[in-house]
Amino acid sequence: MRPFGTTIFAEMSALAVRTGSVNLGQGFPDTDGPAAMLDAAAAAIHGGRNQYPPGPGIPELRAAISAHQRAFWGLDYDPDGEILVTAGATEAIAASILALCEPGDEVVCFEPYYDSYAASIALAGAVRRPVTLRAAEGRYAFDPAELRAAFGPRTRLVLLNSPHNPTGKVFTAAELAQIAQLCVEYDVLAVTDEVYEHLVFSDATAPHVPLAGLPGMRDRTVQISSAGKTFSCTGWKIGWVCSTRPLVSAVTRVKQFLTYVNAGPLQPAIAVALESPPSYYQEFRDDLQRKRDQLCKGLTEAGFSVLQPEGTYFVTADITPLGGTDGVDFCLALPERCGVVAVPTQVFYDDVDAGRRLIRFAFCKRDEVLDEAVARLQRL
Ligand SMILES: *Cc1c(COP(=O)(O)O)cnc(C)c1O
């Protein structure tokens, strides 16, 4: 782990506090999730549910996850044996990679990648094989030949995040089909990070489609999601893994020695949240889409070249029109120049040049916070 420093999110959040800046760096909302969820957590804490929950997660949460998978994605997972509750998606990803990779195995992933991916792959002694997402004609895409070239005899799994952080890309049906075809051809597993499953905007070119639903993929996919982003409770750290019985059993083997279990009294509350009416998910998405539009407009007016995201909490912007040549330098200077914090996305690439001029802003913030950030950015 020697090459890994403090995560960029912690570093930039500390910079925001130190300089009194508007923090559009780290992707956490500044409002709370559904009231029924908060009430259920308080009731569970006061109602004596404060000891170790069962290893796989409490039955009512596993049942709610199973029902949610069926209702939204048409996927069937048995709550007894095919679902595991984890300490956020982060633990689910780490435990899956540790469980499924031997030292030297290769993991195909798309860069820019969420920063825990590189660390989890390193912890397993595995090797990452990144395929670069490049911006062309207003959206991020990969070269299919580059994807194919990343597969080989040592490939163990593909790690896919869609909707994708930090680019806001939603992988299309054609792109997912290419990935699935290679997984089948090379007989490898897929681990999918779908924490933004409910955040695909109405003008996206593609809806969210879980890779597990494609032909030949159900039994070779470990599907991961989390409550943090969907229910605005990133500090609760409740995630889950859905897959076949043997794969969930393998991941559980690792999870039990990382955290054993987690968030006992919060688990019943997430079960309540998952049973929210469809209107909750719709309104949540529409609200975020409005915030996206507000920030994209402000960034464009401030002079950035903006790549409009199709989903997630984030927008990436190119600093070239503002004379920027390096995102790290630009983000370090931004608090002093105008009192706003963003995250340089080059730290999520092995091919640093591909992301050198790109930075990421989060728009999962209250309207007045976004207004203030936009006003400050006009000083640039
Ligand atoms: C936020 C995020 C996570 C982490 O989810 P937790 O449930 O907080 O651990 C994982 N993957 C991506 C892409 C994220 O943006």
Coordinates of C-alpha atoms and ligand atoms in Angstrom, one line a residue:
M1 CA 0.0 0.0 0.0
R2 CA 3.0 2.3 0.0
P3 CA 2.0 4.2 -3.2
F4 CA -1.4 5.1 -1.7
G5 CA -1.6 8.4 0.1
T6 CA -4.6 10.0 1.7
T7 CA -7.6 9.8 -0.6
I8 CA -8.1 12.9 -2.7
F9 CA -11.6 13.3 -1.3
A10 CA -10.4 13.7 2.3
E11 CA -7.6 15.9 1.1
M12 CA -9.9 18.3 -0.8
S13 CA -12.5 18.3 2.0
A14 CA -9.8 19.4 4.5
L15 CA -8.8 22.1 2.0
A16 CA -12.4 23.3 1.8
V17 CA -12.7 23.6 5.6
R18 CA -9.3 25.3 5.9
T19 CA -10.1 27.9 3.3
G20 CA -13.8 28.4 4.0
S21 CA -14.6 27.3 0.5
V22 CA -17.8 25.9 -1.0
N23 CA -17.0 22.2 -1.1
L24 CA -18.1 20.7 -4.4
G25 CA -15.3 18.1 -4.1
Q26 CA -16.5 15.2 -2.1
G27 CA -19.8 13.6 -3.3
F28 CA -22.0 13.8 -0.2
P29 CA -25.5 15.4 -0.1
D30 CA -26.1 18.2 2.4
T31 CA -29.7 17.3 3.1
D32 CA -31.1 14.2 4.8
G33 CA -32.9 11.2 3.2
P34 CA -36.6 10.2 3.7
A35 CA -38.1 11.1 7.1
A36 CA -39.6 7.6 7.4
M37 CA -36.0 6.2 7.1
L38 CA -34.7 8.5 9.8
D39 CA -37.6 7.7 12.1
A40 CA -37.0 4.0 11.6
A41 CA -33.3 4.3 12.6
A42 CA -34.2 6.3 15.7
A43 CA -36.8 3.7 16.7
A44 CA -34.4 0.9 16.1
I45 CA -31.7 2.6 18.3
H46 CA -34.3 3.2 21.1
G47 CA -35.9 -0.2 20.5
G48 CA -32.9 -2.3 21.5
R49 CA -31.5 -3.3 18.1
N50 CA -28.0 -2.3 18.9
Q51 CA -26.1 -5.6 19.0
Y52 CA -24.5 -7.6 16.2
P53 CA -27.0 -8.2 13.5
P54 CA -26.9 -11.6 11.6
G55 CA -23.8 -12.1 9.4
P56 CA -25.6 -11.8 6.0
G57 CA -27.6 -8.8 7.2
I58 CA -31.1 -8.7 8.9
P59 CA -33.8 -10.7 7.1
E60 CA -36.1 -7.8 6.5
L61 CA -33.3 -5.8 4.8
R62 CA -32.3 -8.8 2.6
A63 CA -36.0 -9.2 1.7
A64 CA -36.3 -5.5 0.8
I65 CA -33.2 -5.7 -1.4
S66 CA -34.5 -8.7 -3.1
A67 CA -37.9 -7.0 -3.7
H68 CA -36.2 -3.9 -5.0
Q69 CA -34.1 -5.9 -7.5
R70 CA -37.1 -7.6 -8.8
A71 CA -39.2 -4.4 -9.0
F72 CA -36.7 -2.2 -10.7
W73 CA -34.5 -4.5 -12.7
G74 CA -36.4 -7.8 -13.1
L75 CA -33.6 -9.7 -11.3
D76 CA -34.3 -12.5 -8.9
Y77 CA -32.1 -13.0 -5.9
D78 CA -32.9 -15.3 -3.0
P79 CA -32.7 -13.3 0.2
D80 CA -31.3 -16.5 1.9
G81 CA -28.0 -17.1 0.3
E82 CA -27.8 -14.8 -2.7
I83 CA -27.7 -11.4 -0.8
L84 CA -25.1 -10.1 1.6
V85 CA -25.3 -6.8 3.5
T86 CA -21.9 -5.0 3.7
A87 CA -20.3 -1.8 5.2
G88 CA -21.2 0.3 2.1
A89 CA -20.3 -0.5 -1.5
T90 CA -16.7 0.2 -0.6
E91 CA -16.5 -2.9 1.6
A92 CA -18.5 -4.9 -1.0
I93 CA -16.0 -4.1 -3.7
A94 CA -13.0 -4.8 -1.5
A95 CA -14.4 -8.1 -0.2
S96 CA -15.4 -9.2 -3.7
I97 CA -12.0 -8.5 -5.2
L98 CA -10.2 -10.1 -2.2
A99 CA -12.5 -13.1 -2.4
L100 CA -12.3 -13.7 -6.2
C101 CA -8.7 -12.7 -7.2
E102 CA -5.5 -14.5 -6.5
P103 CA -2.2 -12.6 -6.6
G104 CA -1.3 -11.8 -10.2
D105 CA -4.8 -12.1 -11.5
E106 CA -5.9 -9.2 -13.8
V107 CA -8.8 -6.9 -13.3
V108 CA -10.2 -5.0 -16.3
C109 CA -11.6 -1.7 -15.2
F110 CA -12.5 1.6 -16.9
E111 CA -10.5 4.7 -16.1
P112 CA -11.0 7.2 -14.6
Y113 CA -11.9 4.8 -11.8
Y114 CA -13.3 5.3 -8.3
D115 CA -10.3 5.5 -6.1
S116 CA -11.0 2.5 -3.9
Y117 CA -10.8 0.2 -6.9
A118 CA -7.0 0.6 -7.3
A119 CA -6.5 0.1 -3.6
S120 CA -8.7 -3.0 -3.4
I121 CA -7.0 -4.5 -6.4
A122 CA -3.6 -3.8 -4.8
L123 CA -4.8 -5.4 -1.5
A124 CA -5.6 -8.6 -3.4
G125 CA -2.2 -8.6 -5.1
A126 CA -4.0 -8.4 -8.4
V127 CA -3.2 -6.2 -11.3
R128 CA -5.4 -3.6 -12.9
R129 CA -5.8 -3.4 -16.6
P130 CA -7.5 0.0 -17.2
V131 CA -9.4 0.9 -20.4
T132 CA -9.6 4.6 -20.9
L133 CA -12.9 6.5 -21.2
R134 CA -12.2 9.4 -23.5
A135 CA -14.4 12.4 -24.2
A136 CA -15.5 12.7 -27.8
E137 CA -18.5 14.5 -29.2
G138 CA -19.8 15.5 -25.8
R139 CA -19.7 12.1 -24.2
Y140 CA -17.2 9.6 -22.8
A141 CA -16.6 6.4 -24.6
F142 CA -14.1 3.6 -24.8
D143 CA -12.4 2.1 -27.9
P144 CA -13.8 -1.5 -28.3
A145 CA -10.4 -2.7 -29.6
E146 CA -8.7 -1.4 -26.4
L147 CA -11.3 -3.2 -24.3
R148 CA -10.7 -6.5 -26.2
A149 CA -6.9 -6.0 -25.9
A150 CA -7.2 -5.7 -22.1
F151 CA -8.5 -9.3 -21.8
G152 CA -6.0 -12.1 -21.7
P153 CA -5.2 -15.5 -20.0
R154 CA -4.7 -13.8 -16.6
T155 CA -8.0 -11.9 -16.6
R156 CA -10.1 -12.8 -13.6
L157 CA -12.8 -10.2 -13.6
V158 CA -14.2 -7.0 -15.0
L159 CA -15.0 -4.2 -12.6
L160 CA -17.7 -2.0 -14.1
N161 CA -19.2 1.1 -12.6
S162 CA -22.3 2.4 -14.4
P163 CA -23.7 5.0 -14.0
H164 CA -20.1 6.1 -13.8
N165 CA -18.3 8.3 -11.3
P166 CA -16.6 10.7 -12.1
T167 CA -17.7 11.0 -15.7
G168 CA -21.5 10.8 -15.3
K169 CA -21.5 8.2 -18.2
V170 CA -24.3 5.6 -18.4
F171 CA -23.0 2.6 -20.4
T172 CA -25.2 1.9 -23.4
A173 CA -26.8 -1.4 -24.3
A174 CA -24.3 -1.8 -27.0
E175 CA -21.3 -1.1 -24.7
L176 CA -22.7 -3.5 -22.1
A177 CA -23.2 -6.2 -24.7
Q178 CA -19.5 -5.9 -25.7
I179 CA -18.4 -6.2 -22.1
A180 CA -20.7 -9.2 -21.5
Q181 CA -19.6 -10.9 -24.7
L182 CA -15.9 -10.7 -23.6
C183 CA -16.8 -12.0 -20.1
V184 CA -18.4 -15.0 -21.6
E185 CA -15.7 -15.5 -24.3
Y186 CA -12.9 -15.4 -21.7
D187 CA -15.0 -17.1 -19.0
V188 CA -14.4 -14.3 -16.4
L189 CA -16.5 -12.8 -13.7
A190 CA -17.9 -9.3 -13.5
V191 CA -18.2 -7.1 -10.4
T192 CA -20.6 -4.2 -11.0
D193 CA -20.8 -1.1 -8.9
E194 CA -24.3 0.3 -9.3
V195 CA -24.5 2.8 -6.5
Y196 CA -26.0 5.4 -8.9
E197 CA -28.6 3.0 -10.2
H198 CA -31.4 5.5 -9.5
L199 CA -29.6 8.5 -10.9
V200 CA -30.0 8.4 -14.7
F201 CA -31.4 11.7 -16.0
S202 CA -34.3 11.9 -18.4
D203 CA -32.2 13.1 -21.3
A204 CA -29.6 10.3 -21.0
T205 CA -28.9 8.3 -24.2
A206 CA -29.5 5.0 -22.3
P207 CA -31.4 3.9 -19.2
H208 CA -29.6 2.0 -16.5
V209 CA -29.3 -1.7 -17.3
P210 CA -27.6 -4.0 -14.8
L211 CA -24.9 -6.1 -16.5
A212 CA -26.3 -9.1 -14.6
G213 CA -29.4 -9.0 -16.7
L214 CA -27.6 -9.6 -20.0
P215 CA -27.4 -13.1 -21.6
G216 CA -24.9 -15.4 -19.8
M217 CA -24.2 -12.8 -17.1
R218 CA -26.5 -13.6 -14.1
D219 CA -24.3 -16.3 -12.8
R220 CA -21.0 -14.6 -13.4
T221 CA -21.8 -11.2 -12.0
V222 CA -21.4 -9.9 -8.5
Q223 CA -23.8 -7.0 -8.4
I224 CA -23.1 -4.3 -5.8
S225 CA -25.1 -1.3 -4.7
S226 CA -25.6 0.9 -1.6
A227 CA -28.1 3.0 0.2
G228 CA -25.7 6.0 0.7
K229 CA -26.3 7.7 -2.7
T230 CA -29.9 6.8 -3.2
F231 CA -31.2 7.8 0.2
S232 CA -28.7 10.6 1.0
C233 CA -27.1 8.8 3.9
T234 CA -23.5 8.4 2.8
G235 CA -22.4 8.2 6.5
W236 CA -24.5 5.1 7.2
K237 CA -22.4 2.8 5.1
I238 CA -24.9 0.2 4.2
G239 CA -24.3 -1.6 0.9
W240 CA -25.1 -5.0 -0.5
V241 CA -23.9 -7.8 -2.8
C242 CA -26.2 -9.9 -4.9
S243 CA -25.0 -12.9 -6.8
T244 CA -25.1 -16.7 -7.0
R245 CA -24.9 -18.7 -3.8
P246 CA -21.2 -19.8 -4.2
L247 CA -20.1 -16.2 -5.1
V248 CA -21.9 -14.6 -2.2
S249 CA -20.5 -17.3 0.0
A250 CA -17.0 -16.5 -1.1
V251 CA -17.5 -12.7 -0.6
T252 CA -19.0 -13.4 2.9
R253 CA -15.9 -15.4 3.8
V254 CA -13.9 -12.2 3.4
K255 CA -16.4 -9.7 4.7
Q256 CA -16.7 -11.6 8.0
F257 CA -13.1 -10.9 8.8
L258 CA -13.1 -7.3 7.5
T259 CA -16.0 -6.0 9.6
Y260 CA -17.9 -9.1 10.7
V261 CA -21.2 -7.2 10.5
N262 CA -22.2 -3.5 10.4
A263 CA -24.7 -0.8 11.2
G264 CA -27.2 -2.9 13.2
P265 CA -29.9 -0.3 13.9
L266 CA -29.5 1.3 10.5
Q267 CA -30.4 -1.9 8.6
P268 CA -34.1 -1.9 9.4
A269 CA -34.2 1.8 8.4
I270 CA -32.8 1.0 5.0
A271 CA -35.4 -1.7 4.6
V272 CA -38.0 1.0 5.1
A273 CA -36.2 3.3 2.6
L274 CA -36.1 0.6 -0.1
E275 CA -39.9 0.3 0.2
S276 CA -40.3 4.0 -0.7
P277 CA -43.0 4.5 -3.4
P278 CA -41.8 4.9 -7.0
S279 CA -42.5 8.6 -6.7
Y280 CA -39.6 8.9 -4.2
Y281 CA -37.0 7.7 -6.7
Q282 CA -38.6 9.8 -9.5
E283 CA -38.5 13.0 -7.4
F284 CA -35.0 12.3 -6.2
R285 CA -33.8 12.0 -9.7
D286 CA -35.7 15.0 -11.0
D287 CA -34.3 17.1 -8.2
L288 CA -30.7 16.1 -9.0
Q289 CA -31.3 16.7 -12.7
R290 CA -32.3 20.3 -11.9
K291 CA -29.2 20.7 -9.8
R292 CA -27.1 19.3 -12.6
D293 CA -28.6 21.9 -15.0
Q294 CA -28.0 24.7 -12.5
L295 CA -24.3 23.8 -12.0
C296 CA -23.6 23.0 -15.7
K297 CA -25.0 26.4 -16.7
G298 CA -22.9 28.2 -14.1
L299 CA -19.7 26.3 -15.1
T300 CA -20.3 27.1 -18.7
E301 CA -20.8 30.7 -18.0
A302 CA -17.6 30.7 -15.9
G303 CA -15.7 29.6 -19.0
F304 CA -15.3 25.8 -18.4
S305 CA -15.9 23.3 -21.2
V306 CA -18.6 21.1 -19.6
L307 CA -19.3 17.5 -20.4
Q308 CA -23.0 17.1 -19.5
P309 CA -23.4 14.0 -17.3
E310 CA -26.2 11.5 -18.0
G311 CA -26.3 10.4 -14.4
T312 CA -24.7 10.4 -10.9
Y313 CA -23.9 13.3 -8.6
F314 CA -21.1 14.7 -10.7
V315 CA -20.1 16.8 -13.7
T316 CA -16.6 16.9 -15.2
A317 CA -15.2 20.1 -16.8
D318 CA -12.2 20.8 -19.0
I319 CA -10.1 23.6 -17.7
T320 CA -8.4 24.3 -21.0
P321 CA -10.6 27.3 -22.0
L322 CA -9.7 29.0 -18.7
G323 CA -6.0 28.6 -19.5
G324 CA -5.5 25.6 -17.2
T325 CA -3.1 22.9 -18.1
D326 CA -3.1 20.7 -15.0
G327 CA -6.1 19.8 -12.9
V328 CA -4.2 19.2 -9.7
D329 CA -2.6 22.7 -9.8
F330 CA -5.9 24.2 -10.9
C331 CA -7.9 22.6 -8.0
L332 CA -5.2 23.5 -5.4
A333 CA -5.4 27.2 -6.5
L334 CA -9.2 27.3 -6.9
P335 CA -10.0 28.0 -3.2
E336 CA -7.7 31.1 -3.2
R337 CA -8.9 32.3 -6.7
C338 CA -12.7 32.0 -6.0
G339 CA -13.5 30.0 -2.8
V340 CA -14.6 26.7 -4.4
V341 CA -13.3 23.2 -4.1
A342 CA -13.3 20.6 -6.9
V343 CA -11.5 17.4 -7.5
P344 CA -8.9 16.8 -10.2
T345 CA -9.9 13.6 -12.0
Q346 CA -6.3 12.8 -13.3
V347 CA -5.7 11.0 -10.0
F348 CA -8.2 8.4 -11.2
Y349 CA -6.2 7.5 -14.3
D350 CA -3.2 5.4 -14.9
D351 CA -2.9 7.3 -18.1
V352 CA -2.6 10.7 -16.3
D353 CA -2.4 12.7 -19.6
A354 CA -5.9 11.5 -20.5
G355 CA -7.4 13.3 -17.5
R356 CA -4.8 16.0 -16.9
R357 CA -7.2 18.9 -17.8
L358 CA -10.4 17.5 -16.3
I359 CA -11.8 18.3 -12.9
R360 CA -15.0 17.1 -11.1
F361 CA -17.7 19.1 -9.4
A362 CA -20.5 17.5 -7.2
F363 CA -24.0 19.0 -7.5
C364 CA -25.7 17.0 -4.8
K365 CA -25.9 20.2 -2.7
R366 CA -28.7 22.6 -1.6
D367 CA -29.7 25.1 -4.2
E368 CA -28.3 28.0 -2.2
V369 CA -25.0 26.3 -2.0
L370 CA -24.9 25.8 -5.7
D371 CA -26.0 29.4 -6.3
E372 CA -23.1 30.6 -4.1
A373 CA -20.6 28.3 -5.8
V374 CA -21.8 29.5 -9.2
A375 CA -21.5 33.2 -8.2
R376 CA -18.0 32.6 -6.9
L377 CA -16.9 30.7 -10.0
Q378 CA -17.8 33.8 -12.2
R379 CA -14.7 35.5 -10.6
L380 CA -12.5 33.2 -12.7
Ligands
LIG1 C1 -19.8 6.7 -3.3 C2 -19.3 5.6 -4.1 C3 -19.0 4.3 -3.6 C4 -19.0 4.1 -2.1 O1 -20.2 3.7 -1.6 P1 -20.4 3.5 0.0 O2 -21.7 2.8 0.1 O3 -20.4 4.8 0.6 O4 -19.2 2.7 0.4 C5 -18.7 3.3 -4.4 N1 -18.6 3.5 -5.7 C6 -18.8 4.6 -6.3 C7 -18.7 4.8 -7.8 C8 -19.2 5.7 -5.5 O5 -19.4 6.9 -6.1

